[in-house]
Coordinates of C-alpha atoms in Angstrom, one line a residue:
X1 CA -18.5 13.1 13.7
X2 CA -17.5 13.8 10.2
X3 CA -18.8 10.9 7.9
X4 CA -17.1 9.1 5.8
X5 CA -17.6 9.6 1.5
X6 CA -19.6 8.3 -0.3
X7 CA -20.9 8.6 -3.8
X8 CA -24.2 10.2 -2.9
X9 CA -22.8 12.2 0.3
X10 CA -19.7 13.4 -2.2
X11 CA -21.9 14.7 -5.3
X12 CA -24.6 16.5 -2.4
X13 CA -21.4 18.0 -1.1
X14 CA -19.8 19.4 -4.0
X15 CA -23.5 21.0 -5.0
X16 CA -23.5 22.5 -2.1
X17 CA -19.9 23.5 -1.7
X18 CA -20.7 25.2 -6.0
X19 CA -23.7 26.9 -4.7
X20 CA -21.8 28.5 -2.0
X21 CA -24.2 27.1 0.6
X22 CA -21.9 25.3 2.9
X23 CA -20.6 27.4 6.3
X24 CA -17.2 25.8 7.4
X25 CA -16.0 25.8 10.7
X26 CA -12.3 27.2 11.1
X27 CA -9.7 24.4 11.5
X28 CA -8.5 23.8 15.0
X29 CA -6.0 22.3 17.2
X30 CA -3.3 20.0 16.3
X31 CA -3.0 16.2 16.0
X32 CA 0.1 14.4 16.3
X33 CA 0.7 11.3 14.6
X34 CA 3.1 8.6 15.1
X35 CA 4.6 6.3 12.9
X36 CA 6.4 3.1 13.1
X37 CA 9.0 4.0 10.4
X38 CA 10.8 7.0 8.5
X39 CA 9.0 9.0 5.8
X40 CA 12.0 8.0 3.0
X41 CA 10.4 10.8 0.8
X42 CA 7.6 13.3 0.1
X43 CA 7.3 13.1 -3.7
X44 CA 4.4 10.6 -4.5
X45 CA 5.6 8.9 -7.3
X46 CA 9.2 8.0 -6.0
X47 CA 8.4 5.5 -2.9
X48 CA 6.1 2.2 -2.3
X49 CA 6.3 3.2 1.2
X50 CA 3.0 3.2 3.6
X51 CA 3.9 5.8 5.4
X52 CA 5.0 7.8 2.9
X53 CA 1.6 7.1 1.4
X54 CA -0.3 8.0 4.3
X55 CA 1.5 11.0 4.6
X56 CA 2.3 12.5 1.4
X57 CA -0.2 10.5 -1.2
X58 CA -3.3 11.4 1.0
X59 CA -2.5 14.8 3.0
X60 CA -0.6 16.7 0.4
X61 CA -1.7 15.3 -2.8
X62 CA -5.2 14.1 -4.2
X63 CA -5.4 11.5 -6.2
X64 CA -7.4 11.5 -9.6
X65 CA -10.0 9.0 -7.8
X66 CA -10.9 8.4 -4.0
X67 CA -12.7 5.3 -2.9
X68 CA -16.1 5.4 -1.1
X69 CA -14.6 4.0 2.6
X70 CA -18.1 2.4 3.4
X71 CA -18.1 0.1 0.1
X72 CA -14.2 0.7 -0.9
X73 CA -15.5 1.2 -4.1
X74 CA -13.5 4.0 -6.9
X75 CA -15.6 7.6 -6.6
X76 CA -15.2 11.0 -8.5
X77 CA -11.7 12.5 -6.8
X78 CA -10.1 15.4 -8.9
X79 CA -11.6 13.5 -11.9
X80 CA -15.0 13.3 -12.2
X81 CA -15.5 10.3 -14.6
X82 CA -13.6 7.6 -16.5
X83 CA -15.1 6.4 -19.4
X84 CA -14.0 3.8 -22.1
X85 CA -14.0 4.9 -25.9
X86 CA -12.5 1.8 -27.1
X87 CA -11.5 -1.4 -25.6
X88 CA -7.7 0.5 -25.4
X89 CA -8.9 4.0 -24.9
X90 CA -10.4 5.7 -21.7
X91 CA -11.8 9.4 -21.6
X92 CA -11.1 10.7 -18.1
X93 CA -13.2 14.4 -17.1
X94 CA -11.6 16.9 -14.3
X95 CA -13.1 18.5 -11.7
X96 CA -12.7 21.8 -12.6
X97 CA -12.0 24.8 -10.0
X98 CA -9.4 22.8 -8.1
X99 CA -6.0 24.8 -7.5
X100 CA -2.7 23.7 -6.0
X101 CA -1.4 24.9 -3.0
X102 CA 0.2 27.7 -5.2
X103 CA -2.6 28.8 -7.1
X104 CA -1.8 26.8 -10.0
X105 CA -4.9 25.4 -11.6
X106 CA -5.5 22.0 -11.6
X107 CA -6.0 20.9 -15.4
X108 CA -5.9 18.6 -18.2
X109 CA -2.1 19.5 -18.8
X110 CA -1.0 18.8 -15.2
X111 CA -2.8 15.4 -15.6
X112 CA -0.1 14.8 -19.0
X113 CA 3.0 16.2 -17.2
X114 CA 2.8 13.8 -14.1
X115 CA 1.9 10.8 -15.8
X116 CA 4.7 11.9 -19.0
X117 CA 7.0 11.7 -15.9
X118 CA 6.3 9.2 -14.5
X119 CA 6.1 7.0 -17.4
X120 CA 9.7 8.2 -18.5
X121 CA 12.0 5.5 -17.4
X122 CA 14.9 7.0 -17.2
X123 CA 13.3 8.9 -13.9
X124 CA 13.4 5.6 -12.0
X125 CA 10.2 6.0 -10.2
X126 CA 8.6 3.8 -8.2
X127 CA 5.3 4.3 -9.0
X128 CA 6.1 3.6 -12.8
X129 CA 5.2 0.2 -11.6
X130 CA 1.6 0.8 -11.6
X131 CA 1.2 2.3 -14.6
X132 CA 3.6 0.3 -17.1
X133 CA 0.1 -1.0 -18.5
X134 CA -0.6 2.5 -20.7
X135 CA 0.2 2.6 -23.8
X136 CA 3.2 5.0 -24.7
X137 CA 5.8 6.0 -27.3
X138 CA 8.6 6.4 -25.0
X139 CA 8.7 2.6 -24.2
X140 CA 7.9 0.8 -27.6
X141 CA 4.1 1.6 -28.3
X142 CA 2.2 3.0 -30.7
X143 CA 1.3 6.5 -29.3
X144 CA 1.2 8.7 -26.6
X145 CA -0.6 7.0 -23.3
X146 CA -1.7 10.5 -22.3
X147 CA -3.5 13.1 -25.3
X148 CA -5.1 16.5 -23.8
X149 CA -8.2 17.0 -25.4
X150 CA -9.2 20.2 -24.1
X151 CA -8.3 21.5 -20.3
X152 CA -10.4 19.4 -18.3
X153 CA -10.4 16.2 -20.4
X154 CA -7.8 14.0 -21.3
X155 CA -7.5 10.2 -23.1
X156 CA -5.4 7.6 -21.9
X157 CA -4.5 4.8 -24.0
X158 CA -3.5 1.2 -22.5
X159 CA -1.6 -1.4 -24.2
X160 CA -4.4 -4.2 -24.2
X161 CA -7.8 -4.2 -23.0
X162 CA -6.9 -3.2 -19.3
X163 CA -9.7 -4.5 -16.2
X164 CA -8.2 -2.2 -13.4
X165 CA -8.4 1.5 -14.5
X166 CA -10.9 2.6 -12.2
X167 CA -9.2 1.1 -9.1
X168 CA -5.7 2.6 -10.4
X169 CA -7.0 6.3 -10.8
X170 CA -7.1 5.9 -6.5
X171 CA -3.7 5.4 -6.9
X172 CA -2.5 8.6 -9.3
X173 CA -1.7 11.3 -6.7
X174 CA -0.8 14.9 -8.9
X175 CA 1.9 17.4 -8.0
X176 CA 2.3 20.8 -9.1
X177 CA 3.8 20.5 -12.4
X178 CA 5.2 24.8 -12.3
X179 CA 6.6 24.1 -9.0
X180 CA 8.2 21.0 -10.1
X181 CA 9.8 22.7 -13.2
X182 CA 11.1 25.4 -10.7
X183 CA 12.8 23.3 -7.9
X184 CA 13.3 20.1 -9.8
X185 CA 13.0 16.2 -8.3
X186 CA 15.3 16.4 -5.2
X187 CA 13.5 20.0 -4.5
X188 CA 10.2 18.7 -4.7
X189 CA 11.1 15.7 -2.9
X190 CA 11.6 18.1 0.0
X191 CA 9.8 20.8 -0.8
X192 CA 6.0 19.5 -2.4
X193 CA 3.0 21.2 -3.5
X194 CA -0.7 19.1 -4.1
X195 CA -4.2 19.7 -3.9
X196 CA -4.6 18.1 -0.9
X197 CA -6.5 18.6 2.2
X198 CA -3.0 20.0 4.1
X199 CA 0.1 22.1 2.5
X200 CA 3.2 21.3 3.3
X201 CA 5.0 23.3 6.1
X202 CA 8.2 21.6 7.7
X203 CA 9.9 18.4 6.9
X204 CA 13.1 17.2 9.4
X205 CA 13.4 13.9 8.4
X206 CA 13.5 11.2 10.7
X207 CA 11.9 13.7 13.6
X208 CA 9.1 15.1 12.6
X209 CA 6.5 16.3 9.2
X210 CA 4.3 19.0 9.4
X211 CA 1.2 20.3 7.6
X212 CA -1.5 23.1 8.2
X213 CA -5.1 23.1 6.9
X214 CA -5.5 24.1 3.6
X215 CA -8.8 26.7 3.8
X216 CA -9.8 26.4 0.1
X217 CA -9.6 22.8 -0.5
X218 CA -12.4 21.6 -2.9
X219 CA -13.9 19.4 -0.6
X220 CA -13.8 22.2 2.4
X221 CA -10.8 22.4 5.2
X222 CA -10.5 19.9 7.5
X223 CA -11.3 20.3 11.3
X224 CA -8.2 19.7 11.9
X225 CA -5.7 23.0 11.4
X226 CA -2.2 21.2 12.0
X227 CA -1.2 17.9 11.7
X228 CA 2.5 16.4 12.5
X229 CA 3.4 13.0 11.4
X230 CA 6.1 11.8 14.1
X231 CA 8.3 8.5 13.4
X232 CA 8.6 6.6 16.3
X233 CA 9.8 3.2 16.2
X234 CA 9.1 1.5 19.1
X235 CA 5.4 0.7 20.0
X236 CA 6.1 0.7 24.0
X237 CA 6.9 4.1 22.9
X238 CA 4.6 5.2 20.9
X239 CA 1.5 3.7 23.4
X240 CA 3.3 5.8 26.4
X241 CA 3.0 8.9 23.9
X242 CA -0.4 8.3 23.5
X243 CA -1.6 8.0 27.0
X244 CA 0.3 10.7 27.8
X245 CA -1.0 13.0 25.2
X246 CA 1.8 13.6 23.5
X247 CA 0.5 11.6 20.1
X248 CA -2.8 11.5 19.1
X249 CA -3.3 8.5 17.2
X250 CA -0.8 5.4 16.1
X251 CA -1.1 2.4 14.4
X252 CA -0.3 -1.2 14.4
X253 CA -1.0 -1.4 18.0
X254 CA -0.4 -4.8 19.8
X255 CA -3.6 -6.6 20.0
X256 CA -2.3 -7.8 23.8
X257 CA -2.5 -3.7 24.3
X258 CA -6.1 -3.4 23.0
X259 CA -7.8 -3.5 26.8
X260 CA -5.0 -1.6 28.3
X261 CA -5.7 1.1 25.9
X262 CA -9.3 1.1 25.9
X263 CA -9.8 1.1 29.6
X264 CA -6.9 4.5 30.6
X265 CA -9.4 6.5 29.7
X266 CA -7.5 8.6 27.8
X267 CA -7.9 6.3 24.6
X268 CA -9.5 4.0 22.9
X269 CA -8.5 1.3 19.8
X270 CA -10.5 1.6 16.0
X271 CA -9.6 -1.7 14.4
X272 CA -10.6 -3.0 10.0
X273 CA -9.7 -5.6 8.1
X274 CA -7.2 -4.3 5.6
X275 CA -5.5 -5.8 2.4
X276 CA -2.3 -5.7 3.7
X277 CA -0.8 -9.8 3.7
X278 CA 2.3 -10.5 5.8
X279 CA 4.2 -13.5 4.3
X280 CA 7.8 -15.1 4.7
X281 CA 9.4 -13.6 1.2
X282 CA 11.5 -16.8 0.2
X283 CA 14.6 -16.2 -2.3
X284 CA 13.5 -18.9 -4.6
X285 CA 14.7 -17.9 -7.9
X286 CA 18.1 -17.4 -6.2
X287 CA 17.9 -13.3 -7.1
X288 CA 20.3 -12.6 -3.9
X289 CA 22.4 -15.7 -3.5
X290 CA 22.4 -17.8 -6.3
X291 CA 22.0 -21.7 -5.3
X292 CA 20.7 -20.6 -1.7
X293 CA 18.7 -23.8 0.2
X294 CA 15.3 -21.4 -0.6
X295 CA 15.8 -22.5 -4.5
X296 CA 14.9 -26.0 -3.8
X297 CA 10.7 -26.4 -3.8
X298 CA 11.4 -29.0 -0.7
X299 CA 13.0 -26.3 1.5
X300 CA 10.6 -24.3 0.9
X301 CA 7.5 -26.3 1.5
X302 CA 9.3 -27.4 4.9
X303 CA 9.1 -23.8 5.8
X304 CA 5.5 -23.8 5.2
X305 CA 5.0 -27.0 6.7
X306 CA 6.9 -25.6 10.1
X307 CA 5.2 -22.6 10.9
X308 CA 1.8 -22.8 12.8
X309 CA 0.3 -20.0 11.5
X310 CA -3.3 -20.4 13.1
X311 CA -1.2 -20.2 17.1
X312 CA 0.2 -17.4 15.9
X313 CA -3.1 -15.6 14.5
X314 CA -4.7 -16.9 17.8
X315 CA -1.7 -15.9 20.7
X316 CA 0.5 -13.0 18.9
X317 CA -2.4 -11.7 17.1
X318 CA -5.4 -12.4 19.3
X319 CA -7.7 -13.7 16.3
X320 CA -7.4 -9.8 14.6
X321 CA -5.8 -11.5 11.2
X322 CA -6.9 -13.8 8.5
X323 CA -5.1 -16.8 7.1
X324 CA -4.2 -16.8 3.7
X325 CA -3.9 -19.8 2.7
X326 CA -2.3 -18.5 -1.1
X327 CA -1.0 -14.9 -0.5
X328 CA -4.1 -13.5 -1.9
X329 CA -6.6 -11.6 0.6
X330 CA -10.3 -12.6 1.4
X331 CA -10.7 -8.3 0.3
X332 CA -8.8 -9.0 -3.2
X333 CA -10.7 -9.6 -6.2
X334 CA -9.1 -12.8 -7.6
X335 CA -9.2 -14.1 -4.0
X336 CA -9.9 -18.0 -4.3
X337 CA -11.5 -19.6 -1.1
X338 CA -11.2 -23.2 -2.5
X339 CA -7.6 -23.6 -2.5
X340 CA -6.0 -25.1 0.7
X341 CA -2.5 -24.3 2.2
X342 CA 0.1 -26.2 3.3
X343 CA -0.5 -27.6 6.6
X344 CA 1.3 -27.2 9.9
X345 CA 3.5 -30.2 9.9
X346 CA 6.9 -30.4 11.6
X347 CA 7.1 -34.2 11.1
X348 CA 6.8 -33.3 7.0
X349 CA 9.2 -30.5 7.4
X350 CA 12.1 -32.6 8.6
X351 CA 11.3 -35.4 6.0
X352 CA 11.7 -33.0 3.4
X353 CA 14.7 -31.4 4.6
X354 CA 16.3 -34.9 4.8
X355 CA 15.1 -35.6 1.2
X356 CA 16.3 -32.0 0.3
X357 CA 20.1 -33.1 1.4
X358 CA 19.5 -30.6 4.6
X359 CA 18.6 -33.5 7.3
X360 CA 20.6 -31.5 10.2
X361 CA 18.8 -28.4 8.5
X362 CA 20.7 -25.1 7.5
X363 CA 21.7 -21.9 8.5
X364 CA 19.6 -18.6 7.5
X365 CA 18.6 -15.0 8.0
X366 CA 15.2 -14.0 8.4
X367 CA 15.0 -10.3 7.5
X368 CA 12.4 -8.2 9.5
X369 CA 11.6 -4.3 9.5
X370 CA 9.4 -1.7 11.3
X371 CA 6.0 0.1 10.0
X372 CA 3.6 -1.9 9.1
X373 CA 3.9 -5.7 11.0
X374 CA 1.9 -6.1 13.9
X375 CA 3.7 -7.2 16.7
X376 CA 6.2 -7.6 14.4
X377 CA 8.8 -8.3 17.1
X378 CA 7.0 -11.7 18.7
X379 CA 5.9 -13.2 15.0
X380 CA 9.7 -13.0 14.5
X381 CA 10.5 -14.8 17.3
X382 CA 7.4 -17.2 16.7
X383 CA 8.7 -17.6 13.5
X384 CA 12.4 -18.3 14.2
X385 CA 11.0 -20.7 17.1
X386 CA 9.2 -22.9 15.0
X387 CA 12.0 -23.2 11.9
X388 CA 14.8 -23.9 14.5
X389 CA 12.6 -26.9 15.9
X390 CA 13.2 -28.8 12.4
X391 CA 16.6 -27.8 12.5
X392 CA 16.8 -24.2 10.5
X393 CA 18.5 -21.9 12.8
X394 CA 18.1 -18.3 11.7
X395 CA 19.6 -15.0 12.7
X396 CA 17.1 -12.3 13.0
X397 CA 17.9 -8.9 10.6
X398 CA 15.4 -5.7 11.5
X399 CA 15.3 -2.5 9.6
X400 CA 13.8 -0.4 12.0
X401 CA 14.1 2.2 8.7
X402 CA 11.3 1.1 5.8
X403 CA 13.1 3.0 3.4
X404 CA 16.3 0.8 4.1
X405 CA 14.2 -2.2 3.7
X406 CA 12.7 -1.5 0.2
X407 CA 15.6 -0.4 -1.6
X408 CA 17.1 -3.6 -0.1
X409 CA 14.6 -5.3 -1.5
X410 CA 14.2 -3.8 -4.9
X411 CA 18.0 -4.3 -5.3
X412 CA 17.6 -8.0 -5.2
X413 CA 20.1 -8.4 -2.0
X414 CA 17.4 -9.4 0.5
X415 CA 19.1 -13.1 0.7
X416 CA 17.2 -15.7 2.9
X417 CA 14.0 -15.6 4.6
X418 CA 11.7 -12.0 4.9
X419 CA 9.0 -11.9 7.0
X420 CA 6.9 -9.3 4.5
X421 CA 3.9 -7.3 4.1
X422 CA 2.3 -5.8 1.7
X423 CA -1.2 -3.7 1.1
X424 CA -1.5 -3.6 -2.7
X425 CA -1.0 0.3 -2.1
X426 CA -5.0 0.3 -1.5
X427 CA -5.9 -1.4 -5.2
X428 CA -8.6 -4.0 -4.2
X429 CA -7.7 -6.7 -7.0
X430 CA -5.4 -9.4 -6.9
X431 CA -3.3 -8.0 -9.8
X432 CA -1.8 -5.1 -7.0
X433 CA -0.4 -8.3 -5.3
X434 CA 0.6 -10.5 -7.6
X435 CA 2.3 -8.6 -10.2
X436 CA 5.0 -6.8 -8.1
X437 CA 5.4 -10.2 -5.7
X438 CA 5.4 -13.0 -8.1
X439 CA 6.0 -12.0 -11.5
X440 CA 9.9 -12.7 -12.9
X441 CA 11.6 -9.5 -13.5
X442 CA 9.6 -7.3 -11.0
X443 CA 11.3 -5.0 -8.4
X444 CA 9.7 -6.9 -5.5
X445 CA 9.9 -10.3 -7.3
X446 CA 12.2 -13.3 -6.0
X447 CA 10.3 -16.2 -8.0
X448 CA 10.6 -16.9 -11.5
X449 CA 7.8 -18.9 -13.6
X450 CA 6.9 -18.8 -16.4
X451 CA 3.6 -19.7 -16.3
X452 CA 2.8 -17.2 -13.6
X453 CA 4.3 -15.2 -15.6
X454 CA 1.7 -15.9 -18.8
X455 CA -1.0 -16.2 -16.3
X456 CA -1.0 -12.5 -14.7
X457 CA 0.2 -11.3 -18.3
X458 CA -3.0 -12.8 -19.9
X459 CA -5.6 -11.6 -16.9
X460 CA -4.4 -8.0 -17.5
X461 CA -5.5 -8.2 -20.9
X462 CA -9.1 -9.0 -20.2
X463 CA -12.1 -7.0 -19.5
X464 CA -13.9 -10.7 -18.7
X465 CA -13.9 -11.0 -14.6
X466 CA -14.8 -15.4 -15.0
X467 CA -11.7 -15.4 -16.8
X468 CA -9.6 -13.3 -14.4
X469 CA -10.8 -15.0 -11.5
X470 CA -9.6 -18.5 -13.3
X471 CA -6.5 -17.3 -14.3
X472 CA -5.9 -15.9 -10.7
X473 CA -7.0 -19.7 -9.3
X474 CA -3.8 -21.0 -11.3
X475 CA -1.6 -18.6 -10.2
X476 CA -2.4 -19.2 -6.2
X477 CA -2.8 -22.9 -7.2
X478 CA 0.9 -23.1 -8.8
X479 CA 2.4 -20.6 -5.7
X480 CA 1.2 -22.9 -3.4
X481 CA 2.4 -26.0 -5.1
X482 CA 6.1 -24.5 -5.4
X483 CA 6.0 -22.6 -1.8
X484 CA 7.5 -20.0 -3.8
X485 CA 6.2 -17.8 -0.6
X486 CA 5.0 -18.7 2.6
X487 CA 1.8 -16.7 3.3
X488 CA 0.8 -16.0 6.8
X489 CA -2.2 -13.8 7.3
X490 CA -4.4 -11.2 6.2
X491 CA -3.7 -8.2 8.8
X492 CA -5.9 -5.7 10.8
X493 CA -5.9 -2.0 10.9
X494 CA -5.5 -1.5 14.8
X495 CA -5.1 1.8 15.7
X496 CA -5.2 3.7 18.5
X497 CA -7.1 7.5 19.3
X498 CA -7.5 9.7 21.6
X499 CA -10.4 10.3 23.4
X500 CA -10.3 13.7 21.9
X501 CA -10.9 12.8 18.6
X502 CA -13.5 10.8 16.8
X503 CA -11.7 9.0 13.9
X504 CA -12.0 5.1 13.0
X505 CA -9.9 2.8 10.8
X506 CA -10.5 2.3 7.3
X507 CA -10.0 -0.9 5.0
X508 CA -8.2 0.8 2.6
X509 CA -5.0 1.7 5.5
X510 CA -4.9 5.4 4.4
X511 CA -5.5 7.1 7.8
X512 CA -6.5 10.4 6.2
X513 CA -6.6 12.5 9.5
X514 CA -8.6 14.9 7.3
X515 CA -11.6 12.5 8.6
X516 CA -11.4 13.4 11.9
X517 CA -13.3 15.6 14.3
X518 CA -12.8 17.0 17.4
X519 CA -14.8 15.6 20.3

């Protein structure tokens, strides 16, 4: 079995690989992968979308960073080093010898052109969302956030003193910048060329995404020659694939399905903790429907107060989640186990709905989608089950399309109730959480405080982990004061393999099938 990276493995590897001492084994075969949900695109920078980021992010691309899977901690990726030269300044060195899929070399001025992009907003990329902390000209500061120094070494400047970079370079995938100058941002979004493990081969969206081995990646090829990525929505589905042989690995499988799996042998399940929360997204700050019930803190905390999380951890989800009493997971930095949640009370939940003006309760939706929930299908109906026994009836909206979902979301239109996830896009510090979720003015944002606000603002701007932590601590405290969310649980990776392969779950939620082997 292929192991997984780790510093000391990774440097003895690219030695050897230098010296020209390593023998690699042709890739073979072909794995087939489903997925819950659509790929929406194949450019890495234009989507917040797991399965985009499984696919495209981690298969195509590389990222300047890649984390060590045993420790989750940041290792040398297409960049071999980040160092700081000033409390605003960081020098970053390449790993030189790298080449896209076209032959372009990978370099110092590739590094500029994607992050240039990126940062410019009137490209409207997601991922500008991660990096708004640099430091650049084209939105109000002082200099460029990007300066080539020579072609394998390049300075990036933040606006303050910025805690995270390290974590952050995992999350910097590069793209070809001479094939993106030659097809343009809807071509490349079809059409994309990285340094990744796979090249791109076929994309029919909706059925079916297909990549081949690359045979001069830096790292060495895969064992694995082809791999499709197959959206399938429905688990039923997707499990019947699997023990037929028609899939080779899925995810998000049912815990109830765990045994049934692991004893046809033809399978077997791979579970981790992950960082991925799943929480009711509450329209508190009114975003979608101005003056909704959700704006009033005692609606809210009646929500919390009539959902049993811990049944639905321990029937739906068979004890493979964590409760989360704030939002923040156990695996963030910033996570603080002293603060309680609010309490499964149905008796409290109708008081307050009386005091609230709602004593026969309210009509809502409760928005739902595909991908990345599991069982996402009986914690809706858990859900809806317990709010309709204080008297808020809700009507049950599923996006069985991620991409659909998002943009929704980002628009500010996602009235009512969501039941949510998200998995900080694999950035193990509370900031990946709390800035997109709680912060006023974010994409993903339906609260508005303005302490929170000053809060996440200030524990950005220190290199001082005490004071993070503390300024973290008031941010969980004041969300669960104001219910401005309602968080459930701390999810598991649970997928499912065949027998054929050996491949295990990660707590970072990448699924890089260039990890596995053939049995």
């Amino acid at each position: 079995m292929r192991r997984w990276p780790s510093l000391g493995v990774l440097c003895g590897l690219m030695l050897a690989v230098l010296a020209g001492r390593v023998a690699w084994a042709a890739p073979q075969g072909t794995v087939v992968v489903a997925l819950g949900s659509n790929i929406p695109t194949l450019d890495p920078w234009a989507h917040s979308a797991r399965m985009a980021i499984i696919t495209t992010n981690w298969h195509i691309h590389d990222n300047l960073f890649m984390r060590d899977l045993e420790t989750m901690k940041p290792i040398p990726g297409l960049a071999l080093s980040a160092t700081p030269i000033d409390n605003l300044t960081w020098e970053i060195k390449l790993r030189r010898g790298v080449k896209f899929h076209n032959g372009e070399p990978f370099t110092a001025e590739v590094v500029k052109f994607n992050l240039d992009r990126v940062l410019d907003p009137n490209n409207k990329l997601q991922g500008r969302a991660g990096i708004t902390w640099l430091n650049d000209v084209k939105t109000g500061g002082e200099g460029e956030a990007v300066v080539v120094v020579d072609d394998y070494t390049v300075r990036i400047r933040t606006k303050e003193p910025y805690p995270l970079v390290h974590e952050r370079l995992t999350t910097w995938p590069m793209i070809s910048k001479t094939h993106f100058e030659r097809v343009g941002p809807e071509g490349y979004a079809r059409n994309p060329v990285g340094t990744g493990p796979f090249r791109f081969v076929e994309w029919v969206k909706g059925q079916r995404l297909v990549l081949e081995a690359n045979l001069d990646y830096w790292m060495g090829p895969p064992a694995v020659k082809r791999v499709i990525f197959r959206p399938i929505p429905e688990m039923a589905t997707q499990i019947a694939e699997l023990l037929s042989g028609g899939v080779h690995i899925i995810r998000t499988v049912p815990p109830d399905q765990i045994d049934y799996i692991n004893n046809s042998g033809v399978a077997y399940v791979t579970s981790a903790p992950i960082l991925r929360v799943v929480y009711l997204n509450l329209d508190a700050a009114g975003r979608a429907e101005p003056g909704n019930p959700l704006t009033h803190v005692k609606v809210r905390r009646a929500i919390a107060h009539a959902i049993d999380v811990d049944a639905i951890i321990r029937h739906v989800l068979q004890g493979r989640a964590v409760r989360t009493a704030t939002g923040v997971n156990p695996l963030h930095f910033g996570y603080d186990p002293t603060i309680e949640g609010i309490p499964y009370d149905p008796q409290k939940a109708r008081q307050l709905l009386a005091e609230a003006g709602y004593p026969d309760g309210f009509h809502t939706v409760l928005n739902s989608y595909s991908g990345s929930v599991v069982n996402v299908r009986q914690v809706v109906e858990a859900i809806m089950g317990y709010l309709e026994a204080v008297g808020i009836k809700t009507e049950n909206r599923h996006f069985e399309d991620v991409g659909t979902w998002i943009r929704t979301m980002r628009a500010g239109k996602l009235n009512g109730i969501g039941l949510a996830s998200w998995g900080s896009g694999a950035v193990f510090d509370a900031d990946a959480l709390l800035w997109r979720l709680t912060k006023s003015g974010e994409d993903f944002s339906y609260i508005s405080d303005p302490d929170i606000d000053r809060w996440l603002s200030a524990a950005r701007a220190t290199l001082d982990p005490q004071q993070r932590l503390e300024l973290y601590s008031k941010v969980q405290r004041r969300l669960v004061e104001q219910a401005y969310w309602v968080p459930l649980y701390g999810q598991h990776e649970i997928l499912g393999v065949s027998n054929k392969l050996d491949f295990r779950a990660s707590g970072d939620e990448i699924l890089k099938v260039y990890y596995a082997t053939w049995r």
